Amino acid sequence: MNKSRTNLPSAIPKGRAATENTAGRFERFDTIPCDDGWGYDDDLPPLRTEVRHETARSIITYNRSPDLPFDRSINPYRGCEHGCIYCFARPSHAYLGLSPGLDFETRLIARPNAAVLLRKELSAKGYTVAPIAIGTNTDPYQPVEKNLGITRSCLSVLTEFRHPVAIVTKGALIERDLDLLAQMAEQGLVRVGISLTTLDADLSRRMEPRAPAPNRRLKIIRRLTEAGVPVRVMTSPSIPGLTDHEMESLLEAGRDAGADAASWIMLRLPREVSQLWQTWLQEQEPTRAEKVMSKLRQMHGGRDYDPRWGHRMRGEGEYAEMVAKRFSLAVKRLGLATRTPKLRCDLFDIPPQAGDQLTLF
C-alpha cells in the first residue's frame, strides 16, 4: 500500500470513486454478484444500485465525429456501476439532472425496450448497414446487465439480422454471451475491445472500484479468443505519471491472453470529470497529483482538457508524441495489429417478422 496516503482522512465512500452527489428519486435495485476476480469476501459493501426504466423512442445513435471509427452506436444504459473515476461519460448524467459523481455510479437509466426498437430500426426501409458499436459511452456488461439482460437482447437481434457489431467492455458478463458471439465471429460479424488500464490490482481497485480485476480482464480476453472471437486490447486511458509506464506490459499481457490487435487513448477530463479526477488524485495519489496534471496540461495547451476533434483522444506535444511512439514500437514488436479486417456487411438480412404475409410461390 502507498504509505503516503495511509493516514489521510478520506472523503471518498468505500467502494466508490466519486465524492460529490445530488439528490434524486429512483426505485431500489439490488445487483446479483458476478465473478469479477475480486472474490466475495472483500472489504467492499454490498452493491445497491437504483435503476429507472426509460421508454426510449429510438436506440441507434448516429455521429459524424472524425475521431471515431464508427458512425452509429447503441447504449443500453446511462450511468455505470463500475465507477471508474476517469470515465469521460460522467458529464452525460448532468443532462438528466443528476450528478456526474455518485449518481453516475448508483442511479442508472435502463432502456428495456432497446431490442424492440433495434429490430424496428434495422427493418426500416432505407436502412443502410454498417457496424454498430455497443459500449461507447457506458459499459453494456456492467453488473446490472445480469438482472436486466438488455445487452443480450440487443445482441440476439443483431445475430438474427446478421448485422456487424463492435463491443467495448471491461465486464466479465460478456462471457455469458459467448454462444451468440462465437456464432457471429464465425461469420465475421463481431469484434470485441477489452479495456485494460493497469496491471496494478491495488490501483485498479481504487480507480475502478467495481470493474473486474486486471487478471480477470485477461481471463475474459482468453475466453473470448478461445471461442474464436477476435479481441483488441485497449490500453485506455493511458494516464501520464500514473499508468503510462505500463503500456508495454499491458500490451504484452493482452497479446499473451490472445488479443490480436491493440489501441490506446490518453486520459480525457471533459467538464465535471476534471474536478472529480483531481479530488480523487489528491485523496488517493497525493505525491503524484502535481506530476499527473502537469503532464496532462502540457498536452492540452495549459488546459486540463482540449475537446477539439483530432486532438482530444491523444493530446499533442513532446510527451504525447513519446507515448505514441512507444505504442507503435511495442505493437510492432509484439505482432499486434492497429487496423483490423472490416466486419462483414454483406450478410445483413431482415428476417421474417410476425404478421408478414408468406409467399405462395
Short mmCIF file of C-alpha atoms in Angstrom, two decimals:
data_model
loop_
_atom_site.label_atom_id
_atom_site.label_comp_id
_atom_site.label_asym_id
_atom_site.label_seq_id
_atom_site.Cartn_x
_atom_site.Cartn_y
_atom_site.Cartn_z
CA MET A 1 0.00 0.00 0.00
CA ASN A 2 1.15 3.55 -0.72
CA LYS A 3 2.25 4.81 2.70
CA SER A 4 1.88 8.42 1.66
CA ARG A 5 -1.93 8.06 1.66
CA THR A 6 -2.46 5.58 4.52
CA ASN A 7 -3.36 8.09 7.23
CA LEU A 8 -5.16 10.62 5.08
CA PRO A 9 -8.77 11.37 6.06
CA SER A 10 -10.87 10.11 3.17
CA ALA A 11 -13.94 11.84 1.78
CA ILE A 12 -14.50 9.04 -0.72
CA PRO A 13 -17.15 6.44 0.29
CA LYS A 14 -15.71 2.96 0.50
CA GLY A 15 -16.21 1.07 -2.73
CA ARG A 16 -16.92 4.24 -4.72
CA ALA A 17 -14.66 6.61 -6.60
CA ALA A 18 -16.56 9.91 -6.58
CA THR A 19 -17.17 12.26 -3.62
CA GLU A 20 -19.84 14.61 -4.99
CA ASN A 21 -23.54 13.91 -5.47
CA THR A 22 -27.02 15.35 -5.87
CA ALA A 23 -30.42 14.07 -4.77
CA GLY A 24 -32.86 12.09 -6.91
CA ARG A 25 -35.77 9.63 -6.68
CA PHE A 26 -35.50 6.14 -8.17
CA GLU A 27 -36.52 2.58 -7.45
CA ARG A 28 -34.06 0.46 -5.45
CA PHE A 29 -32.36 -2.40 -7.30
CA ASP A 30 -30.02 -4.97 -5.74
CA THR A 31 -27.43 -6.33 -8.13
CA ILE A 32 -26.70 -10.05 -8.28
CA PRO A 33 -22.95 -10.66 -7.75
CA CYS A 34 -20.77 -11.60 -10.71
CA ASP A 35 -17.30 -13.14 -10.63
CA ASP A 36 -15.18 -10.06 -11.23
CA GLY A 37 -11.95 -11.51 -9.90
CA TRP A 38 -12.07 -9.80 -6.52
CA GLY A 39 -13.83 -12.57 -4.59
CA TYR A 40 -16.96 -12.26 -2.50
CA ASP A 41 -15.39 -11.76 0.93
CA ASP A 42 -13.58 -8.49 0.16
CA ASP A 43 -13.90 -5.22 2.03
CA LEU A 44 -16.44 -3.51 -0.23
CA PRO A 45 -20.02 -3.02 0.98
CA PRO A 46 -22.86 -4.74 -0.94
CA LEU A 47 -23.56 -3.04 -4.25
CA ARG A 48 -27.05 -1.49 -4.32
CA THR A 49 -27.99 0.48 -7.37
CA GLU A 50 -31.12 2.45 -8.18
CA VAL A 51 -32.44 1.97 -11.69
CA ARG A 52 -35.09 3.89 -13.58
CA HIS A 53 -36.55 2.42 -16.74
CA GLU A 54 -36.71 4.75 -19.72
CA THR A 55 -39.06 4.18 -22.63
CA ALA A 56 -36.72 5.22 -25.41
CA ARG A 57 -38.07 6.49 -28.74
CA SER A 58 -35.02 5.36 -30.71
CA ILE A 59 -31.97 3.27 -29.87
CA ILE A 60 -29.39 3.75 -32.65
CA THR A 61 -27.42 6.98 -32.19
CA TYR A 62 -25.56 8.39 -35.18
CA ASN A 63 -22.41 10.53 -35.07
CA ARG A 64 -20.16 12.33 -37.54
CA SER A 65 -17.03 12.53 -35.38
CA PRO A 66 -13.80 12.11 -37.37
CA ASP A 67 -12.20 10.73 -34.18
CA LEU A 68 -14.41 7.62 -34.17
CA PRO A 69 -14.15 4.56 -36.43
CA PHE A 70 -17.94 4.07 -36.45
CA ASP A 71 -20.95 6.24 -37.28
CA ARG A 72 -23.59 4.57 -35.13
CA SER A 73 -23.87 3.10 -31.64
CA ILE A 74 -26.18 1.62 -29.02
CA ASN A 75 -26.03 2.29 -25.29
CA PRO A 76 -28.46 0.11 -23.28
CA TYR A 77 -27.66 2.00 -20.05
CA ARG A 78 -26.94 5.54 -18.89
CA GLY A 79 -24.58 5.65 -15.94
CA CYS A 80 -22.23 2.83 -14.98
CA GLU A 81 -21.79 0.79 -11.81
CA HIS A 82 -18.10 0.20 -12.48
CA GLY A 83 -17.47 3.65 -11.03
CA CYS A 84 -14.26 4.40 -12.94
CA ILE A 85 -13.34 7.85 -11.68
CA TYR A 86 -11.79 8.86 -15.00
CA CYS A 87 -14.84 7.98 -17.14
CA PHE A 88 -15.34 10.60 -19.86
CA ALA A 89 -19.08 9.76 -19.98
CA ARG A 90 -19.82 11.10 -16.49
CA PRO A 91 -20.95 14.56 -17.72
CA SER A 92 -23.81 12.94 -19.65
CA HIS A 93 -25.61 12.39 -16.33
CA ALA A 94 -25.81 16.15 -15.79
CA TYR A 95 -28.12 16.37 -18.81
CA LEU A 96 -30.56 14.18 -16.88
CA GLY A 97 -30.49 16.48 -13.84
CA LEU A 98 -28.25 14.03 -11.99
CA SER A 99 -24.73 14.21 -10.58
CA PRO A 100 -21.77 13.12 -12.71
CA GLY A 101 -20.35 11.92 -9.37
CA LEU A 102 -22.09 9.29 -7.24
CA ASP A 103 -25.35 9.46 -9.20
CA PHE A 104 -23.48 8.31 -12.31
CA GLU A 105 -22.35 5.21 -10.41
CA THR A 106 -25.50 4.44 -8.44
CA ARG A 107 -28.54 5.92 -10.24
CA LEU A 108 -28.81 4.32 -13.62
CA ILE A 109 -31.17 4.67 -16.55
CA ALA A 110 -32.02 1.41 -18.34
CA ARG A 111 -33.72 1.07 -21.71
CA PRO A 112 -35.70 -2.19 -21.54
CA ASN A 113 -37.35 -1.62 -24.94
CA ALA A 114 -33.95 -1.37 -26.67
CA ALA A 115 -34.20 -4.68 -28.53
CA VAL A 116 -37.72 -3.94 -29.79
CA LEU A 117 -36.57 -0.57 -31.12
CA LEU A 118 -33.46 -2.09 -32.64
CA ARG A 119 -35.49 -4.63 -34.56
CA LYS A 120 -37.77 -1.88 -35.84
CA GLU A 121 -34.93 0.42 -36.89
CA LEU A 122 -32.96 -2.32 -38.65
CA SER A 123 -36.13 -3.32 -40.54
CA ALA A 124 -36.90 0.21 -41.72
CA LYS A 125 -36.92 0.87 -45.44
CA GLY A 126 -33.80 2.72 -46.44
CA TYR A 127 -31.66 1.45 -43.58
CA THR A 128 -28.06 1.08 -44.77
CA VAL A 129 -25.99 -1.46 -42.88
CA ALA A 130 -22.70 -0.51 -41.20
CA PRO A 131 -21.09 -1.79 -37.99
CA ILE A 132 -22.88 -0.80 -34.79
CA ALA A 133 -20.76 -0.06 -31.73
CA ILE A 134 -22.00 -1.08 -28.28
CA GLY A 135 -20.41 0.29 -25.13
CA THR A 136 -19.11 3.58 -26.49
CA ASN A 137 -20.50 5.63 -23.60
CA THR A 138 -21.18 3.28 -20.68
CA ASP A 139 -20.35 -0.39 -20.23
CA PRO A 140 -23.00 -2.72 -21.71
CA TYR A 141 -21.81 -5.52 -19.40
CA GLN A 142 -21.84 -3.66 -16.10
CA PRO A 143 -23.29 -5.71 -13.19
CA VAL A 144 -26.93 -4.59 -13.65
CA GLU A 145 -26.95 -6.33 -17.04
CA LYS A 146 -27.03 -9.69 -15.23
CA ASN A 147 -30.51 -8.87 -13.97
CA LEU A 148 -31.92 -6.97 -16.93
CA GLY A 149 -30.30 -8.65 -19.94
CA ILE A 150 -30.83 -5.69 -22.26
CA THR A 151 -27.46 -6.05 -23.95
CA ARG A 152 -28.05 -9.73 -24.62
CA SER A 153 -31.48 -8.93 -26.10
CA CYS A 154 -29.88 -6.44 -28.50
CA LEU A 155 -27.13 -8.90 -29.38
CA SER A 156 -29.77 -11.53 -30.14
CA VAL A 157 -31.44 -9.16 -32.60
CA LEU A 158 -28.11 -8.37 -34.27
CA THR A 159 -27.39 -12.09 -34.56
CA GLU A 160 -30.76 -12.71 -36.14
CA PHE A 161 -30.23 -9.90 -38.67
CA ARG A 162 -26.60 -10.93 -39.23
CA HIS A 163 -25.59 -7.36 -38.51
CA PRO A 164 -21.93 -6.45 -37.74
CA VAL A 165 -21.17 -5.20 -34.23
CA ALA A 166 -18.15 -3.96 -32.27
CA ILE A 167 -18.31 -4.20 -28.48
CA VAL A 168 -16.24 -2.32 -25.90
CA THR A 169 -16.32 -3.53 -22.29
CA LYS A 170 -14.49 -4.30 -19.07
CA GLY A 171 -17.28 -6.55 -17.85
CA ALA A 172 -16.95 -10.27 -17.17
CA LEU A 173 -20.63 -10.72 -18.03
CA ILE A 174 -19.70 -10.78 -21.70
CA GLU A 175 -18.69 -14.41 -21.14
CA ARG A 176 -22.38 -15.23 -20.65
CA ASP A 177 -22.97 -14.34 -24.30
CA LEU A 178 -20.21 -16.49 -25.79
CA ASP A 179 -22.84 -18.58 -27.57
CA LEU A 180 -24.01 -15.60 -29.63
CA LEU A 181 -20.57 -14.05 -30.01
CA ALA A 182 -18.97 -17.26 -31.26
CA GLN A 183 -21.74 -17.66 -33.82
CA MET A 184 -21.25 -14.10 -35.07
CA ALA A 185 -17.46 -14.47 -35.09
CA GLU A 186 -17.70 -17.44 -37.44
CA GLN A 187 -19.42 -15.11 -39.91
CA GLY A 188 -17.02 -12.19 -39.46
CA LEU A 189 -19.66 -10.09 -37.76
CA VAL A 190 -18.12 -9.19 -34.39
CA ARG A 191 -15.02 -7.80 -32.72
CA VAL A 192 -14.58 -7.04 -29.01
CA GLY A 193 -12.38 -4.47 -27.30
CA ILE A 194 -11.35 -5.12 -23.69
CA SER A 195 -10.13 -2.11 -21.72
CA LEU A 196 -7.01 -2.84 -19.67
CA THR A 197 -5.91 0.24 -17.73
CA THR A 198 -3.34 -1.15 -15.29
CA LEU A 199 -1.92 -4.44 -14.04
CA ASP A 200 -1.64 -2.99 -10.52
CA ALA A 201 -4.56 -4.57 -8.65
CA ASP A 202 -4.40 -2.05 -5.78
CA LEU A 203 -4.52 0.93 -8.14
CA SER A 204 -7.30 -0.65 -10.17
CA ARG A 205 -9.37 -1.29 -7.05
CA ARG A 206 -9.12 2.36 -6.04
CA MET A 207 -9.53 3.87 -9.51
CA GLU A 208 -12.08 1.44 -10.99
CA PRO A 209 -13.70 0.07 -7.80
CA ARG A 210 -16.48 -2.03 -9.35
CA ALA A 211 -14.76 -3.13 -12.55
CA PRO A 212 -13.20 -6.61 -12.84
CA ALA A 213 -9.66 -7.05 -11.54
CA PRO A 214 -6.84 -6.80 -14.11
CA ASN A 215 -6.17 -10.56 -14.10
CA ARG A 216 -9.89 -11.19 -14.56
CA ARG A 217 -9.91 -9.00 -17.67
CA LEU A 218 -7.06 -11.01 -19.12
CA LYS A 219 -9.12 -14.13 -18.48
CA ILE A 220 -12.01 -12.50 -20.40
CA ILE A 221 -9.70 -11.95 -23.38
CA ARG A 222 -8.54 -15.56 -23.19
CA ARG A 223 -12.06 -16.99 -23.05
CA LEU A 224 -13.26 -14.85 -25.94
CA THR A 225 -10.33 -15.69 -28.19
CA GLU A 226 -10.54 -19.39 -27.35
CA ALA A 227 -14.14 -19.21 -28.59
CA GLY A 228 -12.94 -17.66 -31.84
CA VAL A 229 -13.97 -14.08 -31.04
CA PRO A 230 -11.32 -11.55 -32.16
CA VAL A 231 -10.26 -9.18 -29.36
CA ARG A 232 -8.48 -5.84 -29.27
CA VAL A 233 -6.67 -4.94 -26.03
CA MET A 234 -7.32 -1.27 -25.28
CA THR A 235 -4.74 0.36 -23.02
CA SER A 236 -7.15 3.17 -22.25
CA PRO A 237 -7.00 5.57 -20.71
CA SER A 238 -3.24 5.98 -20.52
CA ILE A 239 -2.61 8.22 -17.51
CA PRO A 240 0.64 10.21 -17.60
CA GLY A 241 2.69 9.82 -14.44
CA LEU A 242 0.42 7.09 -13.10
CA THR A 243 -0.15 4.23 -15.57
CA ASP A 244 1.59 5.22 -18.81
CA HIS A 245 4.77 3.41 -17.76
CA GLU A 246 2.80 0.15 -18.01
CA MET A 247 1.93 0.48 -21.69
CA GLU A 248 4.36 -2.19 -22.94
CA SER A 249 3.42 -4.58 -20.11
CA LEU A 250 -0.29 -4.11 -20.78
CA LEU A 251 0.12 -4.79 -24.49
CA GLU A 252 2.23 -7.87 -23.85
CA ALA A 253 -0.23 -9.24 -21.29
CA GLY A 254 -3.12 -8.68 -23.70
CA ARG A 255 -1.21 -10.37 -26.53
CA ASP A 256 -0.33 -13.34 -24.33
CA ALA A 257 -4.01 -13.70 -23.41
CA GLY A 258 -4.92 -13.93 -27.10
CA ALA A 259 -5.61 -10.40 -28.32
CA ASP A 260 -4.61 -9.82 -31.94
CA ALA A 261 -4.93 -6.02 -32.03
CA ALA A 262 -4.39 -3.02 -29.79
CA SER A 263 -5.25 0.66 -29.34
CA TRP A 264 -4.74 3.44 -26.82
CA ILE A 265 -6.31 6.75 -25.75
CA MET A 266 -4.90 9.38 -23.42
CA LEU A 267 -6.80 10.32 -20.25
CA ARG A 268 -9.65 12.72 -21.06
CA LEU A 269 -11.11 15.13 -18.49
CA PRO A 270 -14.17 16.81 -20.03
CA ARG A 271 -16.34 19.12 -17.92
CA GLU A 272 -17.08 17.76 -14.43
CA VAL A 273 -14.66 14.85 -14.83
CA SER A 274 -11.70 17.17 -14.30
CA GLN A 275 -12.68 18.14 -10.73
CA LEU A 276 -13.81 14.64 -9.83
CA TRP A 277 -10.49 13.26 -11.07
CA GLN A 278 -8.40 15.86 -9.27
CA THR A 279 -10.25 15.27 -6.00
CA TRP A 280 -9.62 11.53 -6.33
CA LEU A 281 -5.98 12.16 -7.23
CA GLN A 282 -5.37 14.30 -4.15
CA GLU A 283 -7.05 11.69 -1.95
CA GLN A 284 -5.51 8.57 -3.43
CA GLU A 285 -2.22 9.59 -5.06
CA PRO A 286 -1.21 12.92 -3.47
CA THR A 287 2.51 12.53 -4.21
CA ARG A 288 1.82 12.05 -7.92
CA ALA A 289 -1.05 14.52 -8.36
CA GLU A 290 1.04 17.51 -9.46
CA LYS A 291 3.05 15.46 -11.96
CA VAL A 292 -0.05 13.88 -13.50
CA MET A 293 -1.87 17.18 -14.00
CA SER A 294 1.27 18.96 -15.22
CA LYS A 295 1.82 16.41 -17.98
CA LEU A 296 -1.85 16.48 -19.00
CA ARG A 297 -1.80 20.27 -19.27
CA GLN A 298 1.36 20.11 -21.36
CA MET A 299 -0.59 18.06 -23.89
CA HIS A 300 -3.59 20.41 -23.91
CA GLY A 301 -2.06 23.85 -24.19
CA GLY A 302 -2.14 24.50 -20.45
CA ARG A 303 -5.74 23.33 -20.01
CA ASP A 304 -6.97 20.22 -18.22
CA TYR A 305 -8.60 19.10 -21.47
CA ASP A 306 -8.95 20.24 -25.06
CA PRO A 307 -12.09 18.86 -26.77
CA ARG A 308 -11.04 19.61 -30.35
CA TRP A 309 -11.53 16.82 -32.86
CA GLY A 310 -8.24 15.27 -33.85
CA HIS A 311 -6.73 16.32 -30.54
CA ARG A 312 -8.92 15.14 -27.65
CA MET A 313 -8.00 11.45 -27.85
CA ARG A 314 -4.20 11.78 -27.80
CA GLY A 315 -3.20 15.36 -26.98
CA GLU A 316 -0.18 16.92 -28.66
CA GLY A 317 3.37 17.94 -27.92
CA GLU A 318 6.55 16.14 -26.96
CA TYR A 319 5.09 13.93 -24.24
CA ALA A 320 2.11 12.81 -26.34
CA GLU A 321 4.41 12.02 -29.24
CA MET A 322 6.67 9.95 -26.98
CA VAL A 323 3.74 7.83 -25.74
CA ALA A 324 2.52 7.35 -29.31
CA LYS A 325 5.97 6.25 -30.43
CA ARG A 326 6.28 3.78 -27.55
CA PHE A 327 2.91 2.30 -28.52
CA SER A 328 3.92 1.95 -32.18
CA LEU A 329 7.19 0.25 -31.33
CA ALA A 330 5.52 -2.12 -28.85
CA VAL A 331 2.72 -3.29 -31.15
CA LYS A 332 5.22 -3.88 -33.93
CA ARG A 333 7.46 -5.93 -31.64
CA LEU A 334 4.52 -7.92 -30.27
CA GLY A 335 2.85 -8.51 -33.63
CA LEU A 336 -0.35 -6.69 -32.69
CA ALA A 337 -2.43 -5.02 -35.37
CA THR A 338 -3.73 -1.48 -35.12
CA ARG A 339 -6.01 -1.87 -38.12
CA THR A 340 -8.17 -4.96 -38.45
CA PRO A 341 -10.22 -6.50 -41.28
CA LYS A 342 -13.57 -4.82 -41.75
CA LEU A 343 -16.59 -6.57 -40.31
CA ARG A 344 -18.85 -8.09 -42.95
CA CYS A 345 -21.90 -6.11 -44.04
CA ASP A 346 -22.90 -8.29 -47.00
CA LEU A 347 -24.64 -10.90 -44.84
CA PHE A 348 -27.25 -8.50 -43.46
CA ASP A 349 -30.77 -9.78 -43.96
CA ILE A 350 -34.11 -8.75 -42.48
CA PRO A 351 -35.70 -11.92 -41.08
CA PRO A 352 -39.44 -12.59 -41.47
CA GLN A 353 -41.45 -10.61 -38.93
CA ALA A 354 -44.56 -11.71 -37.08
CA GLY A 355 -47.56 -10.86 -39.24
CA ASP A 356 -45.67 -10.87 -42.55
CA GLN A 357 -47.66 -12.39 -45.41
CA LEU A 358 -45.92 -15.54 -46.63
CA THR A 359 -45.41 -16.01 -50.34
CA LEU A 360 -47.45 -18.68 -52.07
CA PHE A 361 -44.72 -19.46 -54.62
#
